[in-house]
XYZ file of C-alpha atoms in Angstrom:
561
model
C -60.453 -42.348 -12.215
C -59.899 -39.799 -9.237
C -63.009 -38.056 -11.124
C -65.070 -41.249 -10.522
C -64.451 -42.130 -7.176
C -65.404 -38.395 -6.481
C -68.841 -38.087 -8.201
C -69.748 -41.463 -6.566
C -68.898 -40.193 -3.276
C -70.563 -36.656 -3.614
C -73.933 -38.990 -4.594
C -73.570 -41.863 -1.475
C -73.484 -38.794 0.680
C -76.184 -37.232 -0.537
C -77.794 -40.195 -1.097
C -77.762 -41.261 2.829
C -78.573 -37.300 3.649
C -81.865 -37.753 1.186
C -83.872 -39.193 3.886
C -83.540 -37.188 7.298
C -83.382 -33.827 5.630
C -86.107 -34.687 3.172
C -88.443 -35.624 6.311
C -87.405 -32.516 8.180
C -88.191 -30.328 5.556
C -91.758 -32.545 5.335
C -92.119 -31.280 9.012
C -91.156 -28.053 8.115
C -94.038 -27.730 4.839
C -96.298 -29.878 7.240
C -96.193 -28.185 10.526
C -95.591 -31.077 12.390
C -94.558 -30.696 15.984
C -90.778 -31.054 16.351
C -88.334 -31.029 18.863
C -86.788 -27.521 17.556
C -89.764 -25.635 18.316
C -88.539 -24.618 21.749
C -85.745 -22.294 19.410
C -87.481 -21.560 16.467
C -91.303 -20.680 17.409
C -90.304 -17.881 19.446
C -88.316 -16.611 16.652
C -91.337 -17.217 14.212
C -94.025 -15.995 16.894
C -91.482 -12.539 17.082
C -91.686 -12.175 13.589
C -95.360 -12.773 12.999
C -95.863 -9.797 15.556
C -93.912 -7.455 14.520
C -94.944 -7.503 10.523
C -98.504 -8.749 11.518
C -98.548 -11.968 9.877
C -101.714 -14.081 10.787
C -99.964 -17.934 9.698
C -103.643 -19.362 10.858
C -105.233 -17.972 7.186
C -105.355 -19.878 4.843
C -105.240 -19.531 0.673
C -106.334 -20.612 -2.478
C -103.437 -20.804 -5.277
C -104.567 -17.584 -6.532
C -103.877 -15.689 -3.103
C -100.855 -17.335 -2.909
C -99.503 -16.864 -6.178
C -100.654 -13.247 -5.898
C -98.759 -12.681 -2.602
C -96.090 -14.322 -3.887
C -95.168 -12.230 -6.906
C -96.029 -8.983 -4.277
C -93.689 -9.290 -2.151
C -90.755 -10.111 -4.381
C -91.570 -6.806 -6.517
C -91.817 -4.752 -2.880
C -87.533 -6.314 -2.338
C -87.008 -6.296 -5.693
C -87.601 -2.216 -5.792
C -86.549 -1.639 -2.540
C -83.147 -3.529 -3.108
C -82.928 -1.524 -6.506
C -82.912 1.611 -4.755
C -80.102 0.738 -2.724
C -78.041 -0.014 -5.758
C -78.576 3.064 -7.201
C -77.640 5.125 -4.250
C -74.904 2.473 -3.140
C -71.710 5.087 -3.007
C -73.633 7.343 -0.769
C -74.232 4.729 1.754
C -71.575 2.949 4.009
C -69.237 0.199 4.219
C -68.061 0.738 1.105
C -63.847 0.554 1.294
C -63.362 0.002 -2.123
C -65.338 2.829 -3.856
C -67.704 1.482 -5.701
C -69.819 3.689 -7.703
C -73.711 4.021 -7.837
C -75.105 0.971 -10.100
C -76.106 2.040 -13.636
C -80.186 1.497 -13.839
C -79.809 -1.082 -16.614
C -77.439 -3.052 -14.754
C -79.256 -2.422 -11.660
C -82.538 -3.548 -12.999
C -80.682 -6.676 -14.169
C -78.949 -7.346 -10.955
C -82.024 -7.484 -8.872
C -83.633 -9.180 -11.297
C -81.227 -11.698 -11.680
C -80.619 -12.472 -7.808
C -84.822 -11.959 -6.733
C -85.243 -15.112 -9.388
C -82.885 -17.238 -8.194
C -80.474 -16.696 -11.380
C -77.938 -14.333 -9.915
C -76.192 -13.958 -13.461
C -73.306 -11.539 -12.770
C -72.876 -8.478 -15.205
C -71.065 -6.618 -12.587
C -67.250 -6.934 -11.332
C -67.626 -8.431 -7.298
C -64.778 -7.085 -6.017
C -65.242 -3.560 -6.724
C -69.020 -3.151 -8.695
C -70.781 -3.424 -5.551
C -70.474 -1.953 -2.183
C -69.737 -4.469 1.329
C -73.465 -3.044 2.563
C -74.917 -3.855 -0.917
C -73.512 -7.141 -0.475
C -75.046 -8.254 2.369
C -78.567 -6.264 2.653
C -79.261 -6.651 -1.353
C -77.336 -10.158 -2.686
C -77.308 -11.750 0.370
C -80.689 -10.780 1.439
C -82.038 -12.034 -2.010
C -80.194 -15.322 -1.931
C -81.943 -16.126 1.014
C -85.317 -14.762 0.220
C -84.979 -16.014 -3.704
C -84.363 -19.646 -2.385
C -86.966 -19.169 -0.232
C -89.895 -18.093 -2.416
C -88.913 -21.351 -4.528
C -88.939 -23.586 -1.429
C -91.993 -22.424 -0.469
C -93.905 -22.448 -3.772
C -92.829 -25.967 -4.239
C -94.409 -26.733 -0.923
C -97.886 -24.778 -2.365
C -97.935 -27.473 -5.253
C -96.929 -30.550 -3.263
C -100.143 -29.779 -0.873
C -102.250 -29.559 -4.063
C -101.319 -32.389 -5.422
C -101.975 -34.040 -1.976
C -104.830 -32.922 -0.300
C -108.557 -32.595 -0.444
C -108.627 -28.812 0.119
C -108.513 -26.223 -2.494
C -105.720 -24.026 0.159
C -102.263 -24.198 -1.164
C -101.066 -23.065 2.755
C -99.800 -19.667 4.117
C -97.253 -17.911 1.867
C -95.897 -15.584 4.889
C -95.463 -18.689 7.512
C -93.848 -21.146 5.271
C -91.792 -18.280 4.040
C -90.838 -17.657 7.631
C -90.252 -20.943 8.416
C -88.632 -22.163 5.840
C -85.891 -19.141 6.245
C -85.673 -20.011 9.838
C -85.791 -23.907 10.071
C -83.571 -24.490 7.261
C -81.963 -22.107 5.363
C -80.234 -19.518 8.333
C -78.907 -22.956 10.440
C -77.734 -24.573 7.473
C -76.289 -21.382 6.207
C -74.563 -20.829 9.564
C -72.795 -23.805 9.727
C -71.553 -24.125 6.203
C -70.030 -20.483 6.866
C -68.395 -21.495 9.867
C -66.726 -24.455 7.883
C -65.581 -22.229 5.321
C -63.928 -19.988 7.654
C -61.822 -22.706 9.012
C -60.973 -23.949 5.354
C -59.570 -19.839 4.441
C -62.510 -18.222 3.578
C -62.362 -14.644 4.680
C -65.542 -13.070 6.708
C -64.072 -9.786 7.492
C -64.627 -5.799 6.871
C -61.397 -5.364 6.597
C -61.627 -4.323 2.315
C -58.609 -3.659 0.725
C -55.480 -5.186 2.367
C -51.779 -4.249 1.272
C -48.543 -7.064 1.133
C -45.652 -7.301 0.422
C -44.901 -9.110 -3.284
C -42.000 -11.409 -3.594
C -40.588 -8.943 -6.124
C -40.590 -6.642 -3.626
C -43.378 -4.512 -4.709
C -46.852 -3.721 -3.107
C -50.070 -5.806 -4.190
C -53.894 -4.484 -2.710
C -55.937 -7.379 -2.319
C -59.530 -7.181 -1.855
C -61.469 -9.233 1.703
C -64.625 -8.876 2.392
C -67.805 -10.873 4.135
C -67.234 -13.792 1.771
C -68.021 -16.672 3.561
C -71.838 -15.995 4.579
C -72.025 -15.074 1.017
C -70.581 -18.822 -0.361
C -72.834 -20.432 2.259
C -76.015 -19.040 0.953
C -74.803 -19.223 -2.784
C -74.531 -22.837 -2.736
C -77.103 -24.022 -0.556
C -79.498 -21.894 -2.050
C -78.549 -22.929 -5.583
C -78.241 -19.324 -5.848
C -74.578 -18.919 -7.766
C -73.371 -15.080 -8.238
C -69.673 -14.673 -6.472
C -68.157 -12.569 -4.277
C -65.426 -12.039 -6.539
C -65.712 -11.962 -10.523
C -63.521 -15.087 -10.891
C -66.484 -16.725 -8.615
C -65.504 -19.883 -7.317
C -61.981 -20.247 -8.877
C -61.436 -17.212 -6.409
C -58.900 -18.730 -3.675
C -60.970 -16.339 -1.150
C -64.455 -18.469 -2.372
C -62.861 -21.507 -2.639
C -59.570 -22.419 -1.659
C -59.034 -26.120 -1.217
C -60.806 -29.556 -2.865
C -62.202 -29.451 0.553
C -64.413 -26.765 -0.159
C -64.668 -27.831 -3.524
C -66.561 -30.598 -2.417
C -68.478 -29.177 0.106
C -69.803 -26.322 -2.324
C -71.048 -29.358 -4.734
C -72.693 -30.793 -2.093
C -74.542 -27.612 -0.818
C -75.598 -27.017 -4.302
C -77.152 -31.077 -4.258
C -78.618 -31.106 -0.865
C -81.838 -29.254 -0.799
C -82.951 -30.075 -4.446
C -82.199 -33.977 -3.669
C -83.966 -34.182 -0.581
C -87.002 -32.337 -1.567
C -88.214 -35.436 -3.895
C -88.084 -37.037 -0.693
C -90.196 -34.731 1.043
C -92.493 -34.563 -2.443
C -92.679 -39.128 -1.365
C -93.868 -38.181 1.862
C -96.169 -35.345 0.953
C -98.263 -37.574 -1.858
C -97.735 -40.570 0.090
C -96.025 -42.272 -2.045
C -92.457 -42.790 -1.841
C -92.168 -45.585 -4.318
C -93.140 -42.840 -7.041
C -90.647 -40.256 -5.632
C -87.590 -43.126 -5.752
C -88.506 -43.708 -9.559
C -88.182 -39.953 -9.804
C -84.588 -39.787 -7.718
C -83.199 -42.784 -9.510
C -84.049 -41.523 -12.876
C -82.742 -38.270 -12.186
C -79.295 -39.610 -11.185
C -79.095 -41.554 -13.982
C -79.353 -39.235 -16.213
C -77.222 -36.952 -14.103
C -74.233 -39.745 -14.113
C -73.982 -40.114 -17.573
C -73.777 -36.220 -18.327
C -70.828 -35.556 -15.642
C -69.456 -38.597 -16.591
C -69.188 -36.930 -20.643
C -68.495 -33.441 -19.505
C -65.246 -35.113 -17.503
C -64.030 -37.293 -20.269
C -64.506 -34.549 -23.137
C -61.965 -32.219 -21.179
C -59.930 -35.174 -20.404
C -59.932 -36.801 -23.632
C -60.009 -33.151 -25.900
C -59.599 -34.735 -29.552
C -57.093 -33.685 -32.121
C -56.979 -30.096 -31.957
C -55.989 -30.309 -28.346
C -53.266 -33.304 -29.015
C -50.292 -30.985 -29.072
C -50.798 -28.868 -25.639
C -48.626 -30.583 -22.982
C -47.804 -29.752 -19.733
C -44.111 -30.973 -18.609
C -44.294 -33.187 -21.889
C -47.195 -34.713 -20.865
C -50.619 -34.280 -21.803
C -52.912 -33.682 -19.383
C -56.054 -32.525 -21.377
C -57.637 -29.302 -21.255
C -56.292 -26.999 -18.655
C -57.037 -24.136 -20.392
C -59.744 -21.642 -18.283
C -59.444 -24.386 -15.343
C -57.112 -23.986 -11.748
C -54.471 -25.914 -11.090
C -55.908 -26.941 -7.749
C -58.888 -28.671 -9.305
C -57.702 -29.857 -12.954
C -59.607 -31.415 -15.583
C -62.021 -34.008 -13.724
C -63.357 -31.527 -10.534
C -63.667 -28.553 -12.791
C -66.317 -30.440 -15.734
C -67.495 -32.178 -12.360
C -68.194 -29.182 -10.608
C -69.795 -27.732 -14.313
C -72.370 -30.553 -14.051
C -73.485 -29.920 -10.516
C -73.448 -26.489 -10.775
C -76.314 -26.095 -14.210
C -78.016 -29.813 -12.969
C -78.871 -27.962 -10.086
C -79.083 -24.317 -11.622
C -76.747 -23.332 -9.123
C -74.584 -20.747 -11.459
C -71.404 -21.243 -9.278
C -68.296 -21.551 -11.655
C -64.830 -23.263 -10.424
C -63.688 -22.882 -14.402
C -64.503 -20.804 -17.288
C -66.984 -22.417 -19.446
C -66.155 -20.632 -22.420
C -62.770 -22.949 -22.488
C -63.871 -26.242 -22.385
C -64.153 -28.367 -25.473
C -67.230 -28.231 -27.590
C -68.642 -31.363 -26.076
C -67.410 -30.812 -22.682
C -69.198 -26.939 -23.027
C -71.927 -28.609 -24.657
C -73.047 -30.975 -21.117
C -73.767 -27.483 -18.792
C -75.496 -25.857 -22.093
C -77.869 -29.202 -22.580
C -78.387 -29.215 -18.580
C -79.856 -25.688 -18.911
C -81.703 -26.772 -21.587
C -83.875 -29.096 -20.035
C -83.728 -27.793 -16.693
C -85.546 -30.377 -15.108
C -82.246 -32.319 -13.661
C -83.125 -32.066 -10.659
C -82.952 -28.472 -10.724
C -82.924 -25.836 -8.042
C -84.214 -24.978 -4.518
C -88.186 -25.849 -5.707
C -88.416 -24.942 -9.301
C -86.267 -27.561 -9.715
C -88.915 -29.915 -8.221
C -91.485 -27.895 -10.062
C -90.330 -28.772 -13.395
C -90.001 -32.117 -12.166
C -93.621 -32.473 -11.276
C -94.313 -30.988 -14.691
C -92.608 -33.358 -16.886
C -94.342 -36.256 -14.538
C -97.303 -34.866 -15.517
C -96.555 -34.950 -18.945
C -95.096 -38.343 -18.877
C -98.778 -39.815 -17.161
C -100.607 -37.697 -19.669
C -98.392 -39.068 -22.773
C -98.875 -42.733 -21.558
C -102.880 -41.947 -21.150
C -102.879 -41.589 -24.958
C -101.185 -44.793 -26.196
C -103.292 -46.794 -24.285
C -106.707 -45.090 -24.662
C -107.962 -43.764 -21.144
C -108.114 -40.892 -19.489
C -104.678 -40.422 -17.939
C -104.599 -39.815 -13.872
C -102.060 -38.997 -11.801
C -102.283 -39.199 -7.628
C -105.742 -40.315 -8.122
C -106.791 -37.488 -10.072
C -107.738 -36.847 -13.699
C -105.665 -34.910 -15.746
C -107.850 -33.143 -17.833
C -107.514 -30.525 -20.429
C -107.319 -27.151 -18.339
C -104.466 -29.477 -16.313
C -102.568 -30.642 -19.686
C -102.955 -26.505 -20.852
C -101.142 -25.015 -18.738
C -98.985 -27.797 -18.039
C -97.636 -27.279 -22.099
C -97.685 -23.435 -21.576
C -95.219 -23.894 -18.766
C -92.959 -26.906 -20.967
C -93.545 -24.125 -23.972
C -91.915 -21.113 -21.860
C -88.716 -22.079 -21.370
C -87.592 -22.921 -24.959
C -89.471 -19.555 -26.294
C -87.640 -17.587 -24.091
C -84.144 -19.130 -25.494
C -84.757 -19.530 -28.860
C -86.891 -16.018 -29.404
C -84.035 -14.184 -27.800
C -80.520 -15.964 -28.801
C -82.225 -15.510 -32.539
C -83.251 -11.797 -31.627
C -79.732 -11.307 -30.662
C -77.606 -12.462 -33.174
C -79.889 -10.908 -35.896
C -79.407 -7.298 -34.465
C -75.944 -5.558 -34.397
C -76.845 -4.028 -30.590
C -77.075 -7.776 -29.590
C -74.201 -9.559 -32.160
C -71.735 -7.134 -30.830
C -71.517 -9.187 -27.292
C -70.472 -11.977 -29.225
C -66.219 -12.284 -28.748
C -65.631 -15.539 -31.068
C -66.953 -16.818 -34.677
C -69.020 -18.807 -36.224
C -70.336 -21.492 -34.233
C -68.315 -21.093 -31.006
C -69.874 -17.601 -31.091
C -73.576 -18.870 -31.320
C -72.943 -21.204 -28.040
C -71.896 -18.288 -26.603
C -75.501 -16.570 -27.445
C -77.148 -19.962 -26.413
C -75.384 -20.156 -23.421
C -76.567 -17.017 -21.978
C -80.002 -16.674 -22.452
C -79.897 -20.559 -21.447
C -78.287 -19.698 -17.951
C -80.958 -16.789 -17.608
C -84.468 -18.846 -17.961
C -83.374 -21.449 -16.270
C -82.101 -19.380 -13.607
C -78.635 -20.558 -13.491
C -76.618 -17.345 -13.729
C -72.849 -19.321 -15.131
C -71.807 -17.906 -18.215
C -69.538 -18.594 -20.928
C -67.005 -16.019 -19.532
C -66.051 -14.533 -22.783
C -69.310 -12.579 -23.724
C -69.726 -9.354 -23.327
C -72.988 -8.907 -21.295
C -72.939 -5.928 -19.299
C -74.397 -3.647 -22.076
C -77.795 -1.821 -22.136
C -79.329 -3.828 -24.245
C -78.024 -7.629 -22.719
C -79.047 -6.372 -19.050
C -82.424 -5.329 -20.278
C -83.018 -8.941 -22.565
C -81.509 -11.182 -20.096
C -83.151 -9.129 -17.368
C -86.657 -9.734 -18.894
C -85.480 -13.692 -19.549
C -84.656 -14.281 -15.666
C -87.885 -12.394 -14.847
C -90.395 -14.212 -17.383
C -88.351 -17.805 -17.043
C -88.897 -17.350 -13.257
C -92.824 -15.996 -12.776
C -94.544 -17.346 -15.458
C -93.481 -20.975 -14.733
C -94.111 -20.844 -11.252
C -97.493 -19.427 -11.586
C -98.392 -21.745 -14.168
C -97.539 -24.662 -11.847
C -99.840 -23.305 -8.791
C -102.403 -22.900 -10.779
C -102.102 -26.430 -12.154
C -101.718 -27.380 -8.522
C -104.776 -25.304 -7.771
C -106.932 -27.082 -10.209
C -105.654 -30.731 -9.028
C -106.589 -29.661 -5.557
C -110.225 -29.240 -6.797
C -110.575 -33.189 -7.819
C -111.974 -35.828 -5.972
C -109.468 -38.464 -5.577
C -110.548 -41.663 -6.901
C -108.853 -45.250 -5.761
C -106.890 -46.861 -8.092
C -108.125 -49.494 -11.007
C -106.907 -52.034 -12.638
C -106.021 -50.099 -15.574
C -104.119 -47.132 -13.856
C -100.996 -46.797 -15.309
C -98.348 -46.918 -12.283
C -95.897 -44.605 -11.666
C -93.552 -46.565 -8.687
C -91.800 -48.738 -11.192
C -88.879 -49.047 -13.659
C -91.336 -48.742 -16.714
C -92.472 -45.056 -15.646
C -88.791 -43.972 -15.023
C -87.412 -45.210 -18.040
C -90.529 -43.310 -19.949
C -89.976 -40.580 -17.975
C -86.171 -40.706 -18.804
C -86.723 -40.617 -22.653
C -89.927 -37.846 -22.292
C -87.608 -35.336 -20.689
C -84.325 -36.284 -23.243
C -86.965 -36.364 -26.302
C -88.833 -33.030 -25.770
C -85.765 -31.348 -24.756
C -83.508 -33.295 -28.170
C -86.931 -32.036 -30.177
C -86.874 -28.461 -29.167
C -82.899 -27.645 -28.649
C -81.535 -30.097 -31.234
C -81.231 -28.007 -34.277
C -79.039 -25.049 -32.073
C -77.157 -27.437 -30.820
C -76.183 -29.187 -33.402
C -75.461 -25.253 -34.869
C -73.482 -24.702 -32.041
C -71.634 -27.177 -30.112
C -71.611 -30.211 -32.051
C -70.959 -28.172 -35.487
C -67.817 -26.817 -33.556
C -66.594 -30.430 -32.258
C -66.952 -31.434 -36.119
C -65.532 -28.654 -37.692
C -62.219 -29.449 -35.372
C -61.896 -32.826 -35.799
């Protein structure tokens, strides 16, 4: 029940925060005159000096695209660099040693895409300077480049110009306007709810046995801040966010959940206003949430309600479902809760251990990264999003015999290409690679449980990687040569290739002439689109992730019942 009244709160107050972020963040993509210009042009006009950024030129999706995938190889080398030569450098109180390249080449990787899958221990794999120039600087600059490609396809799906915008100004603006004040204040919060932001490393107390205990501080709040608004995910500390120092009270609990919903929520908003037509972009929000709702809502009553093999655990001879891999402090409804959010949203932030929650509870975050289109991230999220709509217009087009449009414009078959290409990706990139890995001993030897328990765990991580979640099932093994270098490549091909696929969709859109609506258009601002949207984004995903699942999860749920 407590569960309940929880998830229904986290969604009224994100529900009434839709609107006035959404429309700042349309003034933001829009350049529309606002009253914080007196702080933040001077900033922007500082910055456009100094690196010589003309945010008058404009460019085509190519040019954008191109610029795009530029400048996040120039931080993704320079930040691998650092890595490597990490020990040498300073601020580093707890000794950590230089990054092996594999693991390097995974780790920036893994936070320049948004993923920020962990194969390295926080506390002591990474120095306090490395945590703040590389992880922090790449969850900000990660959540960022999605933002701001999200913005690129909203204008082509909008306008009559074949320019997609200035990549360098909205990336400047959107890191200024939004993400740094946000950011700023959500640290601030955390510091007053026990989250340390402090150089102080390694500190020593007193036990109550008497002995000595060294715990590790660091700058941890700017780091949870950034992680959760920017649906970024990796952790200060290897526990993550079941870390007291990450998150210490249901306070912060809560407030984590709702970073990780803000930005992705109130960008379909700002997609409403963008196209003009907010009608379309509540059938989107609604249908989202519904299918949202009924997923937390399993994932909480599966580790509530754990079946047979679970029936003789008790706590004080009661039973109180399954505690196992879960604090104390946030039980058996926030944990699954906080699961949900955290791969809805491709967030990657972990208050629990995946790997021990029931097979259907573990099953809800597994299927979430499956179809990675509830509601998603910062911008990819809404990318995928805008894809599936797409596909939804262009499915309806068929069964009733015209030429599908959507916005006004054709889609055509160059459109409806590259539109499967980027719906193929995803699913290739899973599939190919959990089969590649279980067939070779280099890759099987990751896996820590049988049978089908073990496969999840295979599913689950190259799941979390191309959708660029970054959770894991905590029990494999993937800091290995040959995981770093897979999952690496995953992160990297889940990220680009989408992304680019979408602009250049965008692109093409751009190029139409809009044409008014006719009688026969089909609509896409009522109940009939979202529930056909609804059932295209549960069908394709049931069609192409079925048959593992049903190897994995649901074979392990039968086989224990």
């Amino acid at each position: 029940m407590y569960s309940n009244i929880e998830l229904f709160t986290m969604i009224a107050i994100i529900v009434l925060l839709t609107k006035p972020l959404g429309t700042y963040m349309y003034n933001i993509f829009e350049y529309k005159p606002m009253r914080s210009d007196k702080i933040f042009l001077p900033v922007e006009n500082f910055i456009y000096r100094i690196t010589g950024i003309n945010p008058e030129e404009e460019m085509d999706w190519k040019k954008y695209a191109l610029t795009f995938l530029l400048v996040n190889m120039v931080m993704m080398i320079i930040t691998y660099f650092i890595l490597r030569v990490q020990q040498f450098l300073p601020l580093n109180p707890t000794g950590a040693k230089n990054m092996e390249s594999s693991l390097a080449f995974n780790t920036v990787i893994s936070f320049m895409t948004n993923t920020n899958l962990q194969h390295y221990a926080g506390e002591d794999g990474i120095t306090f300077l490395s945590q703040m120039i590389v992880i922090v600087f790449l969850m900000f600059t990660s959540a960022a480049s999605g933002l701001v490609t999200a913005a690129a396809i909203m204008r082509g799906l909008s306008k009559k110009t074949t320019n997609l915008g200035n990549f360098y100004a909205d990336f400047v603006r959107i890191t200024v306007r939004l993400l740094l004040p946000i950011s700023m204040l959500a640290t601030l919060i955390l510091v007053w709810q026990g989250v340390p932001q402090t150089f102080a490393g390694k500190v020593v107390v007193d036990t109550l046995e008497g002995g000595k205990q060294t715990i590790i501080t660091g700058p941890v709040a700017v780091l949870e801040s950034i992680k959760h608004l920017g649906t970024n995910g990796g952790g200060f500390f290897k526990a993550n966010s079941s870390h007291p120092f990450e998150n210490p009270t249901w306070l912060t609990n809560m407030i984590e959940m709702l970073l990780m919903m803000l930005l992705p929520t109130s960008l379909i908003y700002t997609y409403g206003l963008m196209i003009n037509n907010k009608k379309h972009a509540l059938v989107l929000y609604i249908s989202l949430f519904v299918i949202f709702i009924l997923l937390a809502v399993g994932a909480v009553y599966a580790e509530n309600h754990p079946g047979v093999a679970y029936s003789k655990l008790y706590i004080d001879g009661t039973p109180y479902g399954n505690y196992e891999g879960k604090e104390v402090r946030f039980g058996v409804s926030q944990s699954p809760l906080f699961a949900t959010v955290t791969t809805a949203f491709t967030t990657g932030s972990v208050d629990s251990m995946h790997d021990s929650y029931t097979p259907l509870g573990g099953a809800v975050p597994l299927i979430l990264m499956m179809l990675n289109t509830i509601f998603g991230g910062d911008g990819a999220g809404l990318q995928n999003i805008i894809m599936y709509t797409i596909l939804t217009v262009f499915l309806t087009g068929l069964m009733v015999g015209r030429t599908p449009e959507y916005l006004g414009r054709k889609i055509e078959t160059k459109e409806i290409k590259l539109i499967a290409l980027a719906i193929l990706v995803h699913p290739f990139l899973i599939l190919f690679s959990s089969a590649l890995t279980v067939m070779l001993k280099v890759g099987a030897s990751s896996v820590t449980n049988p049978l089908y328990h073990g496969l999840t765990q295979v599913l689950y991580e190259f799941s979390s990687a191309a959708a660029n979640n970054g959770s894991e099932f905590a029990g494999f093994i993937g800091n290995t040569v040959f995981m770093n270098i897979m999952t690496g490549l995953v992160m990297f091909f889940g990220r680009y290739i989408t992304i680019i696929l979408m602009l250049a969709v965008a692109g093409s859109m751009a190029e139409k002439i809009p044409a008014p609506p006719s009688p026969g258009t089909f609509r896409t601002d009522n109940a009939i689109f979202g529930a056909i949207f609804i059932a295209v984004v549960l069908i394709v995903g049931a069609l192409t992730f079925f048959p593992a699942v049903i190897l994995g999860p649901i074979s392990e749920f039968l086989s224990m019942t």
